[in-house]
Coordinates of N, CA, C and O in Angstrom, one line a residue:
X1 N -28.0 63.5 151.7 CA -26.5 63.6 151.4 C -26.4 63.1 149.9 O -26.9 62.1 149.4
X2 N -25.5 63.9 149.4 CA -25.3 63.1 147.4 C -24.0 63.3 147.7 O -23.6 64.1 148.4
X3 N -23.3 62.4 147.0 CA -22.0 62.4 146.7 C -22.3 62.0 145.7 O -23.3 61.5 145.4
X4 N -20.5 62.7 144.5 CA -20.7 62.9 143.4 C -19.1 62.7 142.4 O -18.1 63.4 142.6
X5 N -19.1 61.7 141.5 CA -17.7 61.5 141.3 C -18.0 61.5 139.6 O -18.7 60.9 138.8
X6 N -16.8 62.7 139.4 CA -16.7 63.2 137.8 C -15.6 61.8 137.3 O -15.0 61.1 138.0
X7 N -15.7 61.8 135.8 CA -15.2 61.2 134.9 C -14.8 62.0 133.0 O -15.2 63.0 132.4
X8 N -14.1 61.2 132.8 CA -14.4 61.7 131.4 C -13.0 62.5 130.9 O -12.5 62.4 129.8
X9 N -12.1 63.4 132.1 CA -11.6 64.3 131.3 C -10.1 64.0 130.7 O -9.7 62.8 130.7
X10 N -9.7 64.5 130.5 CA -8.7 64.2 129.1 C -7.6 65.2 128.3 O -7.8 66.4 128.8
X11 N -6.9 65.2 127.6 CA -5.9 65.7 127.2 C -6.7 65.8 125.4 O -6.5 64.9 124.6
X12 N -7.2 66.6 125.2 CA -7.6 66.9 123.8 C -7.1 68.0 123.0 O -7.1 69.1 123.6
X13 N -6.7 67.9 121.6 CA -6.6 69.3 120.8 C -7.6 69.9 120.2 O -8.6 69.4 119.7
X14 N -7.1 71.5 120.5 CA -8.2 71.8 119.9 C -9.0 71.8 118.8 O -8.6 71.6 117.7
X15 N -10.7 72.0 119.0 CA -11.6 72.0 117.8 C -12.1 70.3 118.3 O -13.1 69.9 117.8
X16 N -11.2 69.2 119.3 CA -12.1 68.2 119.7 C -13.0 68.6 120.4 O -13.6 69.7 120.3
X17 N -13.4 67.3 121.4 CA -14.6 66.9 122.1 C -14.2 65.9 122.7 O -13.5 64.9 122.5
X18 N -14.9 66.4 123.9 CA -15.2 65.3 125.4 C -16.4 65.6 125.9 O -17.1 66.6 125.8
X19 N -16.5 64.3 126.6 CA -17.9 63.9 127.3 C -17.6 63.9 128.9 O -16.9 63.0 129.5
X20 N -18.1 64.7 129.4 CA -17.6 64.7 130.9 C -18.6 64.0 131.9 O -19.7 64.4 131.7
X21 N -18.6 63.1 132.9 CA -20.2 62.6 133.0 C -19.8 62.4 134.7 O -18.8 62.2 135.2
X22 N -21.2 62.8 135.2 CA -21.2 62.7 136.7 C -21.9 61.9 137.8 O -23.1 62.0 138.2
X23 N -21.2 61.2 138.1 CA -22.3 59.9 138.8 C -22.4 60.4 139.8 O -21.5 61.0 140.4
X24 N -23.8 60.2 140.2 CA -24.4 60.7 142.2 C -24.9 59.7 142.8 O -25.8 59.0 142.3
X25 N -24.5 59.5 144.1 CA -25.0 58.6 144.5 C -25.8 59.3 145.5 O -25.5 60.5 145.7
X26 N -27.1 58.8 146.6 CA -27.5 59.2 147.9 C -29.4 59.0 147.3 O -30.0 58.2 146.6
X27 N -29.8 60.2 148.1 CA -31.4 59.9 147.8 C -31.9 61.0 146.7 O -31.3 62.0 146.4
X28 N -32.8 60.6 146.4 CA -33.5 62.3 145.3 C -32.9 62.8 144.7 O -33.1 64.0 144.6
X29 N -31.5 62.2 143.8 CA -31.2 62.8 142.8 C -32.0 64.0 141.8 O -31.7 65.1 141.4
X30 N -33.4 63.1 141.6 CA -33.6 63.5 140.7 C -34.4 65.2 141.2 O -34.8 65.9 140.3
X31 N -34.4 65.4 142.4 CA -34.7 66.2 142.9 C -33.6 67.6 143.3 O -33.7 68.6 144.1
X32 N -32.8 67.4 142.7 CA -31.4 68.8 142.7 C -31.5 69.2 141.4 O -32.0 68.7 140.4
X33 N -30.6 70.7 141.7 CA -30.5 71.3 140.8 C -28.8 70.8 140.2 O -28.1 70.5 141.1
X34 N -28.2 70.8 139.1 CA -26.9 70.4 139.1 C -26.3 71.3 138.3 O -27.0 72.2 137.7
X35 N -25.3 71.2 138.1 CA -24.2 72.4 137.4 C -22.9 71.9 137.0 O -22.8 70.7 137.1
X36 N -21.7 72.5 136.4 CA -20.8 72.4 136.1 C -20.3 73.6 135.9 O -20.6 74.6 135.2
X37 N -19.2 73.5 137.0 CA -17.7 74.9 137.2 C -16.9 74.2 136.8 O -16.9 73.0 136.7
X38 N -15.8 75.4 136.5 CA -14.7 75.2 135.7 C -13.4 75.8 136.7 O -13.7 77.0 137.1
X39 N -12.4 75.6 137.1 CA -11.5 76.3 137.8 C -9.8 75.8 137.0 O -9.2 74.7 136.8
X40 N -9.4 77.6 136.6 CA -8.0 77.6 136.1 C -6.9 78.0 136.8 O -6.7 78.9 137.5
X41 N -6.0 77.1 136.4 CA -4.9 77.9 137.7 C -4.9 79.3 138.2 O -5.0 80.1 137.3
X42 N -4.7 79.7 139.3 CA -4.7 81.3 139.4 C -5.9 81.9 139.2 O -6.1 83.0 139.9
X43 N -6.9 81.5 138.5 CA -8.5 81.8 138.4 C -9.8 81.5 139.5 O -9.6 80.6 140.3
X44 N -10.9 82.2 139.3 CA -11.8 82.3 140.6 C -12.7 80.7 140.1 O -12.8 80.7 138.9
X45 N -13.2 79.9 140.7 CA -13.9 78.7 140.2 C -15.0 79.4 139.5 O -15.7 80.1 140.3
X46 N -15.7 79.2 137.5 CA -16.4 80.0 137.3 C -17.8 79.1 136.8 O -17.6 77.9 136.6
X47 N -18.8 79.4 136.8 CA -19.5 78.5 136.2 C -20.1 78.4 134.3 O -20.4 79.2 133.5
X48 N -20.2 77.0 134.4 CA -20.0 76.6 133.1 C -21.8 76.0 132.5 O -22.3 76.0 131.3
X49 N -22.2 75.8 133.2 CA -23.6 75.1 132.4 C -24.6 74.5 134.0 O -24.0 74.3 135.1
X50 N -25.9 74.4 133.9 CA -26.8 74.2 134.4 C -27.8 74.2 134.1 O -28.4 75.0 133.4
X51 N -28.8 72.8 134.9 CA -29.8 72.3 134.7 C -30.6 72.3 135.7 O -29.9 72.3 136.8
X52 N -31.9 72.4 135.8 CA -32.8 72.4 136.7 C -33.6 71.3 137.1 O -33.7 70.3 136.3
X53 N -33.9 71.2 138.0 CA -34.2 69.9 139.0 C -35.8 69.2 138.4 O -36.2 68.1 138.5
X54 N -36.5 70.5 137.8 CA -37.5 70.2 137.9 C -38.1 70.3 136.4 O -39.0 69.4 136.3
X55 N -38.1 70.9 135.6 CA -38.0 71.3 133.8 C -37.2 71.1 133.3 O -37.5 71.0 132.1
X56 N -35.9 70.8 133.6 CA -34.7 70.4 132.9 C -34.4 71.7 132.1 O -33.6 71.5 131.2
X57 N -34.9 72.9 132.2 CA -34.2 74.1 131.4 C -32.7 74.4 132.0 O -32.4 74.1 133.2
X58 N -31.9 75.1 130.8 CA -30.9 75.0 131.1 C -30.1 76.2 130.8 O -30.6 77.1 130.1
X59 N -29.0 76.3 131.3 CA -28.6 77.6 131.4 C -26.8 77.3 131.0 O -26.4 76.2 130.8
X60 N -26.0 78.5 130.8 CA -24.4 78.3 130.0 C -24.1 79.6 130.0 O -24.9 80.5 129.6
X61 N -22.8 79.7 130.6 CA -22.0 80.8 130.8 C -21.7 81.2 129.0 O -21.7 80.3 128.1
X62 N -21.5 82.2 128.9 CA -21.6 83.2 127.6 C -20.3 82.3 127.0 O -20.5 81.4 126.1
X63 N -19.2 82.5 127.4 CA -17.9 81.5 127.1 C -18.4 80.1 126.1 O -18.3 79.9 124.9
X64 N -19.0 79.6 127.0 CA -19.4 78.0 126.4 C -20.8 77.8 125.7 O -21.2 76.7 125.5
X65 N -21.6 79.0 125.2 CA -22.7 78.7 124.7 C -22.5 78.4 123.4 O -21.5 78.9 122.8
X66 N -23.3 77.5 122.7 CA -23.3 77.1 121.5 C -22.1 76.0 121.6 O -21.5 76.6 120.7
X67 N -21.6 75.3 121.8 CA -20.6 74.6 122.0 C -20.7 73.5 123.1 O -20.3 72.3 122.9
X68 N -21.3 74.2 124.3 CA -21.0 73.1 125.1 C -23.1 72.7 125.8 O -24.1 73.4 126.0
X69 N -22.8 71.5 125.7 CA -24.5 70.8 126.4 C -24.6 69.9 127.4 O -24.2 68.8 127.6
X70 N -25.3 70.8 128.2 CA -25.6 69.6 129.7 C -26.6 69.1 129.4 O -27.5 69.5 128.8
X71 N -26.4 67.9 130.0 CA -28.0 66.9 130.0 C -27.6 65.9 131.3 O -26.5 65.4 131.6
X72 N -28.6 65.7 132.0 CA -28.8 64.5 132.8 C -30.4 63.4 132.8 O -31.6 63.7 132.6
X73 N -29.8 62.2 133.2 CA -30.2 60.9 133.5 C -31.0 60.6 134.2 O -31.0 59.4 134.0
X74 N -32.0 60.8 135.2 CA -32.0 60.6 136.5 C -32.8 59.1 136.9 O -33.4 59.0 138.0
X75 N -32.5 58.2 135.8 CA -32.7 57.1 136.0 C -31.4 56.4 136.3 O -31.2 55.3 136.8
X76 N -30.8 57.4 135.9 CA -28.7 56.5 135.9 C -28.1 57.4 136.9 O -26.9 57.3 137.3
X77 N -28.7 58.4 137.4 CA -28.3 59.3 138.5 C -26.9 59.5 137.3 O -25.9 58.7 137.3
X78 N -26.9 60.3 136.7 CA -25.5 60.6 136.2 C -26.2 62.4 135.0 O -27.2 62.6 134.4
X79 N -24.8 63.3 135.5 CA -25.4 64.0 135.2 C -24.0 64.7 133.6 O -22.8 64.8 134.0
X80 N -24.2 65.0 132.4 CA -23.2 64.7 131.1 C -23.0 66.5 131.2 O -23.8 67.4 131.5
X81 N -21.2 66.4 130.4 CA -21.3 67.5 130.1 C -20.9 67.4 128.8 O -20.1 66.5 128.9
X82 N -21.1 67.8 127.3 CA -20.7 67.3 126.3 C -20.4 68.4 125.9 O -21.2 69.3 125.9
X83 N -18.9 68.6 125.5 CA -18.2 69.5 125.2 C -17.4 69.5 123.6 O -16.8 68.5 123.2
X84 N -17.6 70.6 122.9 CA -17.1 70.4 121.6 C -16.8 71.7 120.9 O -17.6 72.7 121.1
X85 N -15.8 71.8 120.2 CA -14.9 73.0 119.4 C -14.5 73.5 120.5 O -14.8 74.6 121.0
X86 N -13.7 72.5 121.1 CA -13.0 73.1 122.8 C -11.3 74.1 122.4 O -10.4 74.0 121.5
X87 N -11.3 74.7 123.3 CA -10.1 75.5 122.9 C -9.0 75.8 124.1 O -9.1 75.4 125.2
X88 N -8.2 76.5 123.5 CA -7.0 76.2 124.9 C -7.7 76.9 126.0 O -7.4 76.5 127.1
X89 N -8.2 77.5 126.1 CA -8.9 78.9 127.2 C -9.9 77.6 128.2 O -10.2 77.5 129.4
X90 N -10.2 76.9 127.4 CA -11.3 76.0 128.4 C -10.9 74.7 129.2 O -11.5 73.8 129.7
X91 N -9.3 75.1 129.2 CA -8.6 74.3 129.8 C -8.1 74.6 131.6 O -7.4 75.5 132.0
X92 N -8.7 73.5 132.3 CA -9.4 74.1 133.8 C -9.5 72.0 134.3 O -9.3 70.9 133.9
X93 N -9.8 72.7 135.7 CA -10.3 71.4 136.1 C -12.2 71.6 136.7 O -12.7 72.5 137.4
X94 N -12.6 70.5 136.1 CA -14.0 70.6 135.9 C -14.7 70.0 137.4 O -14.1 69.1 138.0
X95 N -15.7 70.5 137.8 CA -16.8 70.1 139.3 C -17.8 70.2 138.6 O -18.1 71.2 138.0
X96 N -18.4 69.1 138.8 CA -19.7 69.0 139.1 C -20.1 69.5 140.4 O -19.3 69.6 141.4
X97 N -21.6 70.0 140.3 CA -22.1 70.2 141.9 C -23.7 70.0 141.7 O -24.4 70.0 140.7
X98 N -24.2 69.9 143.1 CA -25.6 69.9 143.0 C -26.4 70.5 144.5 O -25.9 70.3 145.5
X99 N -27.4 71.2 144.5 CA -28.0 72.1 145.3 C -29.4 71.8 145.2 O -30.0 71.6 144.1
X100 N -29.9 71.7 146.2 CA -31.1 71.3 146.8 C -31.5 70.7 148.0 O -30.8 70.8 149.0
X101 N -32.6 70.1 148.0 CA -33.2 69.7 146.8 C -34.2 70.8 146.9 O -34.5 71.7 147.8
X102 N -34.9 70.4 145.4 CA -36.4 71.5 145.0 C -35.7 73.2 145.1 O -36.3 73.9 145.9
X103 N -34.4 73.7 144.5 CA -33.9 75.1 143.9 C -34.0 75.0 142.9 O -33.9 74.0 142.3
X104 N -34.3 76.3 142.5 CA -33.3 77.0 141.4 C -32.0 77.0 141.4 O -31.2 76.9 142.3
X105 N -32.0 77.1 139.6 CA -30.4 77.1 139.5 C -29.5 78.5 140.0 O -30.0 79.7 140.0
X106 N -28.3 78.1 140.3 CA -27.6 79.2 140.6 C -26.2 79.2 139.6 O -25.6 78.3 139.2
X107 N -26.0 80.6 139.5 CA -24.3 80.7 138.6 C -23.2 80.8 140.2 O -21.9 80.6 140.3
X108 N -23.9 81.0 141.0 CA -22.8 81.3 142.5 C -22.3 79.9 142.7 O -23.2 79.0 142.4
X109 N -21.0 79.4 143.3 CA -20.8 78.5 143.3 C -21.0 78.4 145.3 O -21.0 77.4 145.9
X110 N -21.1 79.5 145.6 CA -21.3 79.1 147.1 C -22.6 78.8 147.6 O -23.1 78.8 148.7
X111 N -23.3 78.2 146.2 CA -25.0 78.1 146.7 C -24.9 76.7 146.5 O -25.7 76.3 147.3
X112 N -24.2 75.6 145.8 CA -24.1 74.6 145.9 C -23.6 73.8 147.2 O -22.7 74.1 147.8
X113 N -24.3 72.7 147.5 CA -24.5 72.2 148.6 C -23.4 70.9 148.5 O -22.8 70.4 149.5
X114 N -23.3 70.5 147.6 CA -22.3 69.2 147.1 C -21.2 69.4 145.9 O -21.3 70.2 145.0
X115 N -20.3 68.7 146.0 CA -19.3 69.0 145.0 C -18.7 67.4 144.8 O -18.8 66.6 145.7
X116 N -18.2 67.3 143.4 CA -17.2 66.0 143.1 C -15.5 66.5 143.2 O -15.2 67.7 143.3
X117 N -14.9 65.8 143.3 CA -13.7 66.2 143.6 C -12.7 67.0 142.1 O -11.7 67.6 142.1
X118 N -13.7 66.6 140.9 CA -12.9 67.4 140.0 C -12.3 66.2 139.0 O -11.8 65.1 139.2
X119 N -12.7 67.1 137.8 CA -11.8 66.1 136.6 C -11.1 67.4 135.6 O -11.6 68.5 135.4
X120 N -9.4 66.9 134.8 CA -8.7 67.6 134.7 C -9.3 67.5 132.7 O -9.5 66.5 132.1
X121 N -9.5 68.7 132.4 CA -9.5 69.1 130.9 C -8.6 69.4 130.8 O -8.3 70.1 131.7
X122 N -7.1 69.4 129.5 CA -6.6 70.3 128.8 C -6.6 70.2 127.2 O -6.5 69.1 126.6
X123 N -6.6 71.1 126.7 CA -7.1 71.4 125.2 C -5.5 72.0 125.0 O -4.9 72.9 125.5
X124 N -5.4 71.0 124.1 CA -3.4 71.8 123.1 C -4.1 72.6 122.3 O -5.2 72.5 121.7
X125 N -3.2 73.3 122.3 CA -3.6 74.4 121.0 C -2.3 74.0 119.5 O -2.3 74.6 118.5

C-alpha cells in the first residue's frame, strides 16, 4: 500500500515557476513507477510526466516537454515536479500517482494503482 500527498501548488503568472513535490509513504517506494496528471475543468485527466522505477528514464506529454522536469528522491520517498514558462493552458489540478511495483511507465491513468488527492495550479495570464 503507498499513500501519497501532493504539495507545492499555487496561483502563479505566467512565464513563472513552481515546484510541485510528492510525499509517499508505505513500503518500496523505491520500487514504483510514478507519474504526474493533470485534470481541467470539463477535461479528461491527461498525463503530464513520468519516471521509471527502475532507470529513472523519463518520459513528458508533448504539451510540457522542454519546460516541465520530473525527478524523484527515493531516499526522501518524495517524488518533484518542476515546472517553468508555465502558461494559462497548464492550469488544472495536479495527481501524482504511482504503479507497481517493478512496471513500466504508463501514459493511461487507469494503469495506476495509487493516487494523491490533488494539488490546485493556476497560471494568470
Amino acid at each position: 500500500q503507498v499513500q501519497l500527498v501532493e504539495s507545492g501548488g499555487g496561483l502563479v503568472q505566467a512565464g513563472g515557476s513552481l515546484r510541485l513535490s510528492c510525499a509517499a509513504s508505505g513500503r518500496s517506494f523505491s520500487s514504483y513507477t510514478l507519474a504526474w496528471f493533470r485534470q481541467a475543468p470539463g477535461k479528461e485527466r491527461e498525463f503530464v510526466a513520468g519516471i521509471h522505477w527502475s532507470d529513472g528514464s523519463t518520459s513528458y506529454a508533448d504539451s510540457v516537454k522542454g519546460r516541465f522536469t520530473i525527478s524523484r528522491d527515493n531516499a526522501k520517498n518524495t517524488v518533484y515536479l518542476q515546472m517553468s514558462s508555465l502558461k494559462p493552458e497548464d492550469t488544472a489540478v495536479y495527481y501524482c500517482a504511482a504503479r507497481g511495483p517493478g512496471v513500466a511507465s504508463s501514459r493511461r491513468p487507469v494503469e495506476y494503482n495509487y493516487w494523491g488527492q490533488g494539488t490546485q495550479v493556476t497560471v494568470s495570464s
